[in-house]
Coordinates of N, CA and C in Angstrom, one line a residue:
M946 N -20.1 -24.2 -4.3 CA -19.2 -23.6 -3.4 C -19.9 -22.3 -2.9
T947 N -19.8 -22.0 -1.6 CA -20.3 -20.8 -1.0 C -19.2 -19.8 -0.7
T948 N -19.5 -18.6 -0.8 CA -18.5 -17.5 -0.5 C -19.0 -16.7 0.7
A949 N -18.1 -16.2 1.5 CA -18.4 -15.5 2.6 C -19.1 -14.1 2.2
T950 N -20.1 -13.8 2.9 CA -20.7 -12.5 2.7 C -19.8 -11.4 3.2
P951 N -19.5 -10.4 2.3 CA -18.6 -9.3 2.8 C -19.3 -8.5 3.9
P952 N -18.5 -7.9 4.8 CA -19.1 -7.1 5.9 C -19.9 -5.9 5.4
T953 N -20.9 -5.6 6.1 CA -21.7 -4.4 5.7 C -21.2 -3.1 6.3
W954 N -20.3 -3.3 7.3 CA -19.7 -2.1 8.0 C -18.2 -2.2 8.0
N955 N -17.6 -1.3 7.3 CA -16.2 -1.4 7.0 C -15.4 -0.2 7.5
A956 N -14.3 -0.4 8.1 CA -13.5 0.7 8.6 C -12.1 0.7 7.9
T957 N -11.8 1.8 7.3 CA -10.4 2.0 6.7 C -9.7 3.0 7.5
I958 N -8.5 2.6 8.0 CA -7.7 3.4 8.9 C -6.4 3.9 8.1
L959 N -6.2 5.1 8.0 CA -4.9 5.7 7.4 C -4.0 6.1 8.5
T960 N -2.8 5.5 8.6 CA -2.0 5.7 9.7 C -0.5 5.4 9.3
L961 N 0.4 6.0 10.1 CA 1.8 5.6 10.0 C 2.2 4.4 10.7
Y962 N 1.3 3.8 11.5 CA 1.5 2.6 12.3 C 0.4 1.6 12.1
P963 N 0.2 1.0 10.9 CA -0.9 0.1 10.7 C -0.8 -1.1 11.6
E964 N 0.4 -1.4 12.1 CA 0.5 -2.6 13.0 C -0.2 -2.4 14.3
M965 N -0.7 -1.2 14.6 CA -1.4 -0.9 15.8 C -2.9 -1.4 15.7
F966 N -3.3 -1.9 14.5 CA -4.6 -2.4 14.3 C -4.6 -3.8 13.9
P967 N -5.6 -4.6 14.4 CA -6.8 -4.3 15.2 C -6.5 -4.0 16.7
G968 N -5.3 -4.4 17.1 CA -4.9 -4.2 18.5 C -6.0 -4.8 19.5
P969 N -6.5 -4.1 20.5 CA -7.5 -4.6 21.4 C -8.8 -5.0 20.7
L970 N -9.0 -4.4 19.5 CA -10.3 -4.7 18.8 C -10.3 -6.1 18.2
G971 N -9.1 -6.8 18.3 CA -9.1 -8.2 17.8 C -9.4 -9.2 18.9
L972 N -9.8 -8.7 20.1 CA -10.1 -9.5 21.2 C -11.6 -9.3 21.6
S973 N -12.1 -10.2 22.5 CA -13.4 -10.1 23.1 C -14.5 -10.0 22.0
L974 N -15.6 -9.2 22.3 CA -16.7 -9.2 21.4 C -16.4 -8.6 20.0
S975 N -15.6 -7.5 20.0 CA -15.2 -6.9 18.7 C -14.3 -7.9 17.9
G976 N -13.4 -8.6 18.6 CA -12.6 -9.6 17.8 C -13.4 -10.7 17.3
D977 N -14.4 -11.2 18.1 CA -15.2 -12.3 17.6 C -16.0 -11.8 16.4
A978 N -16.5 -10.6 16.5 CA -17.3 -10.0 15.4 C -16.5 -9.8 14.1
L979 N -15.2 -9.5 14.3 CA -14.3 -9.3 13.2 C -14.0 -10.6 12.5
A980 N -13.8 -11.7 13.3 CA -13.6 -13.0 12.8 C -14.8 -13.5 12.0
R981 N -16.0 -13.2 12.5 CA -17.2 -13.6 11.9 C -17.5 -12.8 10.6
G982 N -16.9 -11.7 10.4 CA -17.2 -10.9 9.3 C -18.3 -9.9 9.5
T983 N -18.6 -9.7 10.7 CA -19.7 -8.7 11.0 C -19.2 -7.3 10.7
W984 N -17.9 -7.0 10.8 CA -17.3 -5.8 10.4 C -16.0 -6.1 9.8
G985 N -15.5 -5.1 8.9 CA -14.3 -5.3 8.3 C -13.3 -4.2 8.6
L986 N -12.0 -4.5 8.6 CA -11.0 -3.5 8.9 C -9.8 -3.6 7.9
E987 N -9.4 -2.4 7.4 CA -8.3 -2.3 6.6 C -7.4 -1.1 7.1
A988 N -6.2 -1.5 7.5 CA -5.3 -0.5 8.0 C -4.2 -0.2 6.9
R989 N -4.2 1.0 6.5 CA -3.3 1.4 5.3 C -2.2 2.3 5.8
D990 N -1.0 2.1 5.3 CA 0.2 2.8 5.7 C 0.3 4.1 4.9
I991 N 0.2 5.2 5.5 CA 0.3 6.5 4.8 C 1.7 6.6 4.1
R992 N 2.7 6.0 4.7 CA 4.1 6.1 4.2 C 4.2 5.4 2.8
E993 N 3.3 4.6 2.4 CA 3.3 4.0 1.1 C 3.3 5.1 0.0
H994 N 2.8 6.3 0.4 CA 2.6 7.4 -0.5 C 3.7 8.5 -0.2
G995 N 4.6 8.2 0.6 CA 5.7 9.1 1.0 C 6.6 9.4 -0.2
L996 N 7.4 10.5 -0.1 CA 8.2 11.0 -1.1 C 9.6 10.6 -1.0
G997 N 10.3 10.3 -2.1 CA 11.7 10.0 -2.2 C 12.1 8.7 -1.6
R998 N 13.4 8.5 -1.5 CA 13.9 7.2 -1.1 C 13.5 6.9 0.3
H999 N 13.3 7.9 1.2 CA 13.0 7.6 2.6 C 11.5 7.7 2.8
R1000 N 10.7 7.8 1.8 CA 9.2 7.9 2.0 C 8.8 9.0 2.9
A1001 N 9.3 10.2 2.7 CA 9.0 11.3 3.6 C 7.5 11.6 3.6
V1002 N 6.9 11.9 4.7 CA 5.5 12.2 4.8 C 5.2 13.5 5.4
D1003 N 6.3 14.2 6.0 CA 6.1 15.4 6.7 C 7.1 16.5 6.3
D1004 N 6.9 17.7 6.8 CA 7.8 18.8 6.5 C 7.6 19.8 7.6
T1005 N 8.5 20.8 7.5 CA 8.5 21.9 8.6 C 7.3 22.8 8.4
P1006 N 6.7 23.3 9.4 CA 5.5 24.2 9.3 C 5.8 25.5 8.6
A1007 N 4.9 25.9 7.7 CA 5.0 27.2 7.1 C 4.9 28.3 8.1
G1008 N 5.7 29.3 8.0 CA 5.7 30.3 9.0 C 6.6 30.1 10.2
G1009 N 7.2 28.9 10.2 CA 8.1 28.5 11.3 C 7.4 27.9 12.5
G1010 N 8.1 27.5 13.5 CA 7.6 26.8 14.7 C 8.1 25.5 14.9
A1011 N 7.8 24.9 16.0 CA 8.3 23.6 16.4 C 7.6 22.5 15.7
G1012 N 8.2 21.3 15.6 CA 7.6 20.1 15.1 C 7.5 20.0 13.6
M1013 N 6.8 19.0 13.1 CA 6.6 18.8 11.7 C 5.1 18.6 11.4
V1014 N 4.7 18.7 10.1 CA 3.3 18.7 9.7 C 3.2 17.7 8.6
L1015 N 2.2 16.8 8.7 CA 1.9 15.9 7.6 C 1.6 16.6 6.3
R1016 N 2.2 16.3 5.2 CA 2.1 17.0 3.9 C 0.7 16.7 3.3
C1017 N 0.2 17.7 2.7 CA -1.2 17.5 2.1 C -1.1 16.6 0.8
D1018 N 0.0 16.7 0.0 CA 0.1 15.9 -1.2 C 0.2 14.4 -0.8
V1019 N 1.0 14.1 0.2 CA 1.1 12.7 0.7 C -0.2 12.2 1.2
L1020 N -0.8 12.9 2.1 CA -2.0 12.4 2.8 C -3.2 12.4 1.8
G1021 N -3.2 13.4 0.9 CA -4.3 13.4 -0.1 C -4.2 12.2 -1.0
A1022 N -3.0 11.8 -1.4 CA -2.8 10.6 -2.2 C -3.2 9.3 -1.5
A1023 N -2.9 9.3 -0.2 CA -3.3 8.1 0.6 C -4.8 8.0 0.8
I1024 N -5.5 9.1 1.0 CA -6.9 9.1 1.1 C -7.6 8.7 -0.2
D1025 N -7.0 9.2 -1.4 CA -7.6 8.9 -2.7 C -7.5 7.4 -3.0
A1026 N -6.3 6.8 -2.6 CA -6.1 5.4 -2.8 C -7.0 4.5 -2.0
A1027 N -7.4 5.0 -0.8 CA -8.2 4.2 0.1 C -9.7 4.5 0.0
S1028 N -10.1 5.6 -0.5 CA -11.5 6.0 -0.6 C -11.8 6.8 -1.8
G1029 N -12.5 6.1 -2.8 CA -12.8 6.8 -4.1 C -13.9 7.8 -4.0
P1030 N -14.2 8.5 -5.0 CA -15.2 9.5 -5.0 C -16.6 9.0 -4.8
D1031 N -16.9 7.7 -5.0 CA -18.2 7.1 -4.8 C -18.3 6.4 -3.4
D1032 N -17.3 6.5 -2.6 CA -17.3 5.9 -1.3 C -18.3 6.7 -0.4
P1033 N -19.4 6.1 0.1 CA -20.3 6.8 0.9 C -19.9 7.0 2.4
R1034 N -18.8 6.4 2.8 CA -18.4 6.5 4.2 C -17.9 7.9 4.5
P1035 N -18.2 8.4 5.7 CA -17.7 9.6 6.1 C -16.2 9.5 6.4
R1036 N -15.5 10.6 6.1 CA -14.0 10.7 6.3 C -13.8 11.5 7.6
L1037 N -13.1 10.9 8.5 CA -12.9 11.5 9.8 C -11.5 11.6 10.1
L1038 N -11.1 12.7 10.7 CA -9.8 13.0 11.2 C -9.8 13.1 12.7
M1039 N -9.0 12.2 13.4 CA -9.0 12.3 14.8 C -8.1 13.5 15.2
S1040 N -8.7 14.5 15.9 CA -8.0 15.7 16.2 C -8.5 16.3 17.5
P1041 N -7.6 16.9 18.3 CA -8.1 17.5 19.6 C -8.9 18.8 19.4
R1042 N -8.9 19.3 18.2 CA -9.7 20.5 17.9 C -11.1 20.2 17.2
G1043 N -11.3 18.9 17.1 CA -12.6 18.5 16.4 C -13.8 18.6 17.3
Q1044 N -14.9 18.3 16.8 CA -16.2 18.2 17.5 C -16.1 17.0 18.5
P1045 N -16.5 17.2 19.8 CA -16.5 16.1 20.7 C -17.3 14.9 20.3
L1046 N -16.8 13.8 20.4 CA -17.5 12.6 20.0 C -18.6 12.3 21.1
T1047 N -19.8 12.1 20.6 CA -20.9 11.8 21.5 C -21.5 10.4 21.1
Q1048 N -22.3 9.9 22.1 CA -23.0 8.6 21.8 C -23.9 8.7 20.7
A1049 N -24.6 9.9 20.5 CA -25.5 10.0 19.4 C -24.7 10.0 18.0
R1050 N -23.5 10.6 18.0 CA -22.7 10.5 16.8 C -22.2 9.1 16.5
V1051 N -21.8 8.4 17.6 CA -21.4 7.0 17.4 C -22.5 6.2 16.9
R1052 N -23.7 6.4 17.4 CA -24.8 5.5 16.9 C -25.1 5.8 15.4
R1053 N -25.1 7.1 15.0 CA -25.3 7.4 13.6 C -24.2 6.7 12.7
L1054 N -23.0 6.8 13.2 CA -21.9 6.1 12.4 C -22.1 4.6 12.4
S1055 N -22.5 4.0 13.4 CA -22.7 2.6 13.5 C -23.8 2.1 12.5
E1056 N -24.7 3.0 12.3 CA -25.9 2.7 11.4 C -25.6 2.9 9.9
G1057 N -24.4 3.4 9.6 CA -24.0 3.7 8.2 C -23.2 2.5 7.7
P1058 N -22.5 2.8 6.5 CA -21.7 1.7 5.9 C -20.3 1.5 6.4
G1059 N -19.9 2.4 7.4 CA -18.6 2.3 7.9 C -17.9 3.7 8.0
I1060 N -16.6 3.7 8.1 CA -15.9 5.0 8.3 C -14.5 4.9 7.7
V1061 N -14.0 6.0 7.2 CA -12.6 6.2 6.9 C -12.0 7.1 7.9
V1062 N -10.9 6.7 8.6 CA -10.4 7.4 9.7 C -8.9 7.8 9.4
V1063 N -8.6 9.0 9.4 CA -7.2 9.5 9.3 C -6.6 9.7 10.7
C1064 N -5.5 9.1 11.0 CA -4.8 9.3 12.2 C -3.7 10.3 12.1
G1065 N -3.8 11.4 12.7 CA -2.8 12.4 12.6 C -1.6 12.1 13.4
R1066 N -0.5 12.7 13.1 CA 0.8 12.6 13.9 C 1.5 14.0 13.9
F1067 N 2.5 14.1 14.6 CA 3.4 15.3 14.7 C 2.5 16.5 15.2
E1068 N 2.7 17.6 14.6 CA 1.9 18.8 15.0 C 0.5 18.8 14.4
G1069 N 0.3 18.0 13.4 CA -1.0 18.0 12.8 C -0.9 17.7 11.3
V1070 N -1.9 18.0 10.6 CA -1.9 17.8 9.1 C -2.1 19.1 8.4
D1071 N -1.6 19.2 7.2 CA -1.8 20.4 6.4 C -3.3 20.7 6.3
E1072 N -3.7 22.0 6.6 CA -5.1 22.4 6.6 C -5.8 22.1 5.3
R1073 N -5.0 22.2 4.2 CA -5.6 22.1 2.8 C -6.2 20.8 2.5
V1074 N -5.6 19.7 3.1 CA -6.1 18.4 2.9 C -7.4 18.2 3.6
I1075 N -7.5 18.8 4.8 CA -8.8 18.7 5.5 C -10.0 19.3 4.7
A1076 N -9.7 20.4 4.1 CA -10.8 21.0 3.2 C -10.9 20.3 1.9
G1077 N -9.7 19.9 1.3 CA -9.8 19.3 0.0 C -10.3 17.9 -0.1
R1078 N -10.3 17.2 1.0 CA -10.8 15.8 1.1 C -12.0 15.7 2.0
G1079 N -12.5 16.8 2.4 CA -13.8 16.8 3.2 C -13.7 16.0 4.5
L1080 N -12.6 16.2 5.3 CA -12.4 15.5 6.5 C -13.2 16.2 7.7
E1081 N -13.9 15.4 8.4 CA -14.6 15.9 9.6 C -13.7 15.6 10.8
E1082 N -13.3 16.7 11.5 CA -12.4 16.5 12.7 C -13.3 16.1 13.9
V1083 N -12.8 15.0 14.6 CA -13.5 14.4 15.7 C -12.5 14.3 16.9
S1084 N -12.9 14.7 18.1 CA -12.1 14.7 19.3 C -12.8 13.7 20.3
I1085 N -11.9 13.0 21.0 CA -12.4 12.1 22.0 C -12.2 12.7 23.4
G1086 N -11.7 13.9 23.5 CA -11.6 14.6 24.8 C -10.6 15.7 24.8
D1087 N -10.6 16.5 25.8 CA -9.8 17.7 25.9 C -8.4 17.4 26.5
Y1088 N -7.6 16.6 25.7 CA -6.3 16.3 26.1 C -5.5 15.9 24.8
I1089 N -4.2 15.8 24.9 CA -3.4 15.5 23.7 C -2.8 14.1 23.8
L1090 N -2.9 13.4 22.7 CA -2.3 12.1 22.5 C -1.1 12.2 21.6
S1091 N -0.3 11.2 21.6 CA 0.9 11.2 20.7 C 0.5 11.0 19.2
G1092 N -0.7 10.5 19.0 CA -1.2 10.4 17.6 C -2.6 10.0 17.6
G1093 N -3.2 9.9 16.4 CA -4.6 9.6 16.3 C -5.0 8.2 16.4
E1094 N -4.0 7.3 16.5 CA -4.4 5.8 16.5 C -5.2 5.4 17.7
I1095 N -4.8 5.8 18.9 CA -5.5 5.4 20.1 C -6.9 6.0 20.1
A1096 N -7.0 7.2 19.6 CA -8.4 7.8 19.5 C -9.2 7.1 18.5
A1097 N -8.6 6.6 17.4 CA -9.3 5.8 16.4 C -9.8 4.5 16.9
L1098 N -9.0 3.9 17.8 CA -9.4 2.6 18.4 C -10.6 2.9 19.3
V1099 N -10.6 4.0 20.0 CA -11.8 4.4 20.9 C -13.0 4.5 20.0
L1100 N -12.9 5.3 19.0 CA -14.0 5.5 18.1 C -14.5 4.2 17.5
L1101 N -13.6 3.3 17.0 CA -14.0 2.0 16.5 C -14.8 1.2 17.5
D1102 N -14.2 1.1 18.7 CA -14.8 0.3 19.7 C -16.2 0.7 20.0
A1103 N -16.4 2.0 20.1 CA -17.7 2.6 20.4 C -18.7 2.2 19.3
C1104 N -18.3 2.2 18.1 CA -19.2 1.9 17.0 C -19.5 0.4 16.8
I1105 N -18.4 -0.4 16.9 CA -18.5 -1.8 16.7 C -19.5 -2.5 17.6
R1106 N -19.4 -2.1 18.9 CA -20.3 -2.7 19.9 C -21.8 -2.5 19.7
L1107 N -22.1 -1.5 18.8 CA -23.5 -1.2 18.5 C -24.0 -1.9 17.2
L1108 N -23.0 -2.6 16.5 CA -23.5 -3.3 15.3 C -24.3 -4.5 15.7
P1109 N -25.3 -4.8 14.9 CA -26.2 -5.9 15.1 C -25.4 -7.2 15.3
G1110 N -25.7 -7.9 16.4 CA -25.1 -9.2 16.7 C -23.8 -9.2 17.5
V1111 N -23.3 -8.0 17.8 CA -22.0 -7.9 18.5 C -22.3 -8.1 20.0
M1112 N -23.2 -7.3 20.6 CA -23.5 -7.5 22.0 C -24.6 -8.5 22.1
G1113 N -24.5 -9.2 23.2 CA -25.5 -10.3 23.5 C -26.9 -9.9 23.4
K1114 N -27.2 -8.8 24.1 CA -28.6 -8.4 24.2 C -28.7 -6.9 23.7
V1115 N -29.7 -6.6 22.9 CA -29.9 -5.2 22.5 C -30.1 -4.3 23.7
A1116 N -30.8 -4.8 24.7 CA -31.0 -4.0 25.9 C -29.8 -3.6 26.6
S1117 N -28.7 -4.4 26.4 CA -27.4 -4.0 27.0 C -26.9 -2.7 26.6
G1118 N -27.3 -2.2 25.4 CA -26.8 -0.9 25.0 C -27.8 0.2 25.1
E1119 N -29.1 -0.2 25.5 CA -30.1 0.8 25.5 C -30.2 1.6 26.8
E1120 N -29.7 1.1 27.9 CA -29.8 1.8 29.2 C -28.4 2.3 29.7
E1121 N -27.4 2.3 28.8 CA -26.1 2.7 29.2 C -26.0 4.2 29.3
S1122 N -24.9 4.6 30.0 CA -24.6 6.0 30.1 C -24.6 6.7 28.7
F1123 N -25.3 7.9 28.7 CA -25.4 8.7 27.5 C -26.4 8.3 26.5
E1124 N -26.8 7.0 26.5 CA -27.9 6.6 25.6 C -29.2 7.3 25.9
T1125 N -29.5 7.6 27.2 CA -30.7 8.2 27.6 C -30.5 9.7 27.9
G1126 N -29.3 10.2 27.7 CA -29.0 11.6 28.1 C -28.6 11.7 29.5
Q1127 N -28.5 10.6 30.2 CA -28.0 10.6 31.6 C -27.0 9.5 31.8
L1128 N -26.3 9.6 33.0 CA -25.4 8.5 33.3 C -26.2 7.3 33.8
E1129 N -25.5 6.1 33.7 CA -26.2 4.9 34.0 C -26.3 4.7 35.5
Y1130 N -27.4 4.0 35.9 CA -27.6 3.7 37.3 C -26.6 2.7 37.9
P1131 N -26.4 2.5 39.2 CA -25.5 1.6 39.7 C -25.9 0.1 39.5
H1132 N -24.9 -0.7 39.5 CA -25.1 -2.2 39.3 C -24.6 -2.9 40.5
Y1133 N -25.3 -4.1 40.7 CA -24.9 -5.0 41.8 C -25.0 -6.4 41.4
T1134 N -24.3 -7.3 42.1 CA -24.5 -8.7 41.9 C -24.1 -9.5 43.1
R1135 N -24.1 -10.8 43.2 CA -23.7 -11.5 44.3 C -22.3 -11.3 44.7
P1136 N -21.9 -11.4 46.0 CA -22.8 -11.8 47.1 C -23.7 -10.6 47.6
R1137 N -24.7 -11.0 48.3 CA -25.7 -10.0 48.7 C -25.1 -9.0 49.7
D1138 N -24.2 -9.5 50.6 CA -23.5 -8.6 51.5 C -22.0 -8.8 51.3
W1139 N -21.3 -7.6 51.2 CA -19.8 -7.7 51.0 C -19.2 -6.5 51.8
E1140 N -18.3 -6.9 52.8 CA -17.6 -6.0 53.6 C -18.5 -4.9 54.3
G1141 N -19.7 -5.4 54.7 CA -20.6 -4.5 55.4 C -21.5 -3.7 54.5
R1142 N -21.4 -4.0 53.2 CA -22.2 -3.2 52.2 C -23.2 -4.2 51.6
A1143 N -24.4 -3.8 51.6 CA -25.5 -4.7 51.1 C -26.1 -4.2 49.8
I1144 N -26.6 -5.1 49.0 CA -27.3 -4.7 47.8 C -28.6 -4.0 48.3
P1145 N -29.0 -2.9 47.7 CA -30.2 -2.2 48.1 C -31.4 -3.2 48.1
D1146 N -32.2 -3.1 49.1 CA -33.3 -4.0 49.2 C -34.3 -4.0 48.0
V1147 N -34.4 -2.9 47.4 CA -35.4 -2.8 46.3 C -35.0 -3.7 45.2
L1148 N -33.7 -3.9 45.0 CA -33.3 -4.8 43.9 C -33.5 -6.2 44.1
T1149 N -33.7 -6.6 45.3 CA -33.9 -8.1 45.7 C -35.4 -8.4 46.1
G1150 N -36.2 -7.4 46.0 CA -37.6 -7.6 46.4 C -38.5 -8.1 45.3
G1151 N -38.1 -8.1 44.1 CA -38.9 -8.7 43.0 C -40.0 -7.8 42.4
N1152 N -40.1 -6.6 42.9 CA -41.0 -5.6 42.4 C -40.4 -4.8 41.2
H1153 N -40.7 -5.2 40.0 CA -40.0 -4.7 38.8 C -40.4 -3.2 38.6
G1154 N -41.6 -2.8 39.0 CA -41.9 -1.4 38.9 C -41.1 -0.6 39.8
A1155 N -40.9 -1.0 41.1 CA -40.1 -0.3 42.0 C -38.6 -0.3 41.6
I1156 N -38.2 -1.4 41.0 CA -36.8 -1.5 40.5 C -36.5 -0.4 39.4
A1157 N -37.5 -0.4 38.5 CA -37.3 0.6 37.4 C -37.3 2.0 37.9
A1158 N -38.2 2.3 38.9 CA -38.2 3.7 39.5 C -36.9 4.0 40.2
W1159 N -36.4 3.0 40.9 CA -35.1 3.2 41.6 C -34.0 3.5 40.7
R1160 N -34.0 2.8 39.6 CA -32.9 3.0 38.6 C -33.0 4.3 37.9
R1161 N -34.2 4.8 37.6 CA -34.4 6.1 37.1 C -33.9 7.2 38.0
A1162 N -34.3 7.0 39.3 CA -33.9 8.0 40.3 C -32.4 8.0 40.5
E1163 N -31.8 6.9 40.5 CA -30.3 6.8 40.7 C -29.6 7.4 39.5
A1164 N -30.1 7.1 38.3 CA -29.5 7.7 37.1 C -29.5 9.2 37.2
L1165 N -30.7 9.7 37.6 CA -30.8 11.2 37.7 C -29.9 11.8 38.8
R1166 N -29.8 11.1 39.9 CA -29.0 11.6 41.0 C -27.5 11.6 40.6
L1167 N -27.0 10.5 40.0 CA -25.6 10.5 39.5 C -25.3 11.6 38.5
T1168 N -26.3 11.8 37.6 CA -26.1 12.8 36.5 C -26.0 14.2 37.1
R1169 N -26.9 14.4 38.1 CA -26.9 15.8 38.7 C -25.6 16.0 39.5
E1170 N -25.1 14.9 40.1 CA -23.8 15.1 40.9 C -22.6 15.2 40.0
R1171 N -22.5 14.4 39.0 CA -21.3 14.2 38.2 C -21.3 14.9 36.9
R1172 N -22.4 15.0 36.2 CA -22.5 15.6 34.9 C -23.7 16.4 34.7
P1173 N -23.9 17.5 35.5 CA -25.1 18.4 35.3 C -25.1 19.0 34.0
D1174 N -24.0 19.1 33.3 CA -24.0 19.6 31.9 C -24.9 18.8 31.0
L1175 N -25.0 17.5 31.2 CA -25.9 16.7 30.4 C -27.4 17.0 30.6
L1176 N -27.7 17.3 31.8 CA -29.1 17.7 32.1 C -29.4 19.1 31.4
R1177 N -28.5 20.0 31.5 CA -28.7 21.3 30.9 C -28.8 21.2 29.4
R1178 N -28.0 20.3 28.8 CA -28.0 20.1 27.4 C -29.4 19.5 26.9
N1179 N -29.9 18.6 27.7 CA -31.2 18.0 27.4 C -32.3 19.0 27.5
E1180 N -32.2 19.8 28.6 CA -33.2 20.9 28.8 C -33.2 21.9 27.7
G1181 N -32.0 22.2 27.1 CA -31.9 23.2 26.1 C -32.4 22.6 24.7

């Protein structure tokens, strides 16, 4: 009898809404990879460690103010149950005040054993659990979401597509936006002419050197126009 090989990249999600997972990650390439066991997913309910008859997970903020805060004792217990002291996976907290998520960080995470992700809710989580459990705060952008679950799905999708065997061709990921420090060049396909707009002649001429040069030039042009900060960052 043969047994399935356990996934080498595993994601554990701590959330008040485990039913949100895998969500869209159960479809398309990521869903196929999940079904094949290329990656593993465990969504754990923080409320299992809640207090009292109503499984309370939050309380009013110290010092006063609006909203509620996830308790450190509840969240700490949830993290401990999901990730032991010998777990090599980084512990991440999806937070608008975290370090911006970059393609370089995504690639490093995809090359590791997986991730443990805490999805915040309410006004945030007690600061003490961030320090006490070594949580790395990660942001997907300068805006506020209702909770960390959607941000966690974004992070997972970015990592999973880089796992070996998920995308059809390795080259599919090597020339994408941010992989080279620039935005990606424009793409075209049939029909050759559409509503008075034609595919650039260089792409249909068969000169691969000229095509490569055109793509490099277009990537640089788009980056200068739309994200000059990327060029300044590379130069620095």
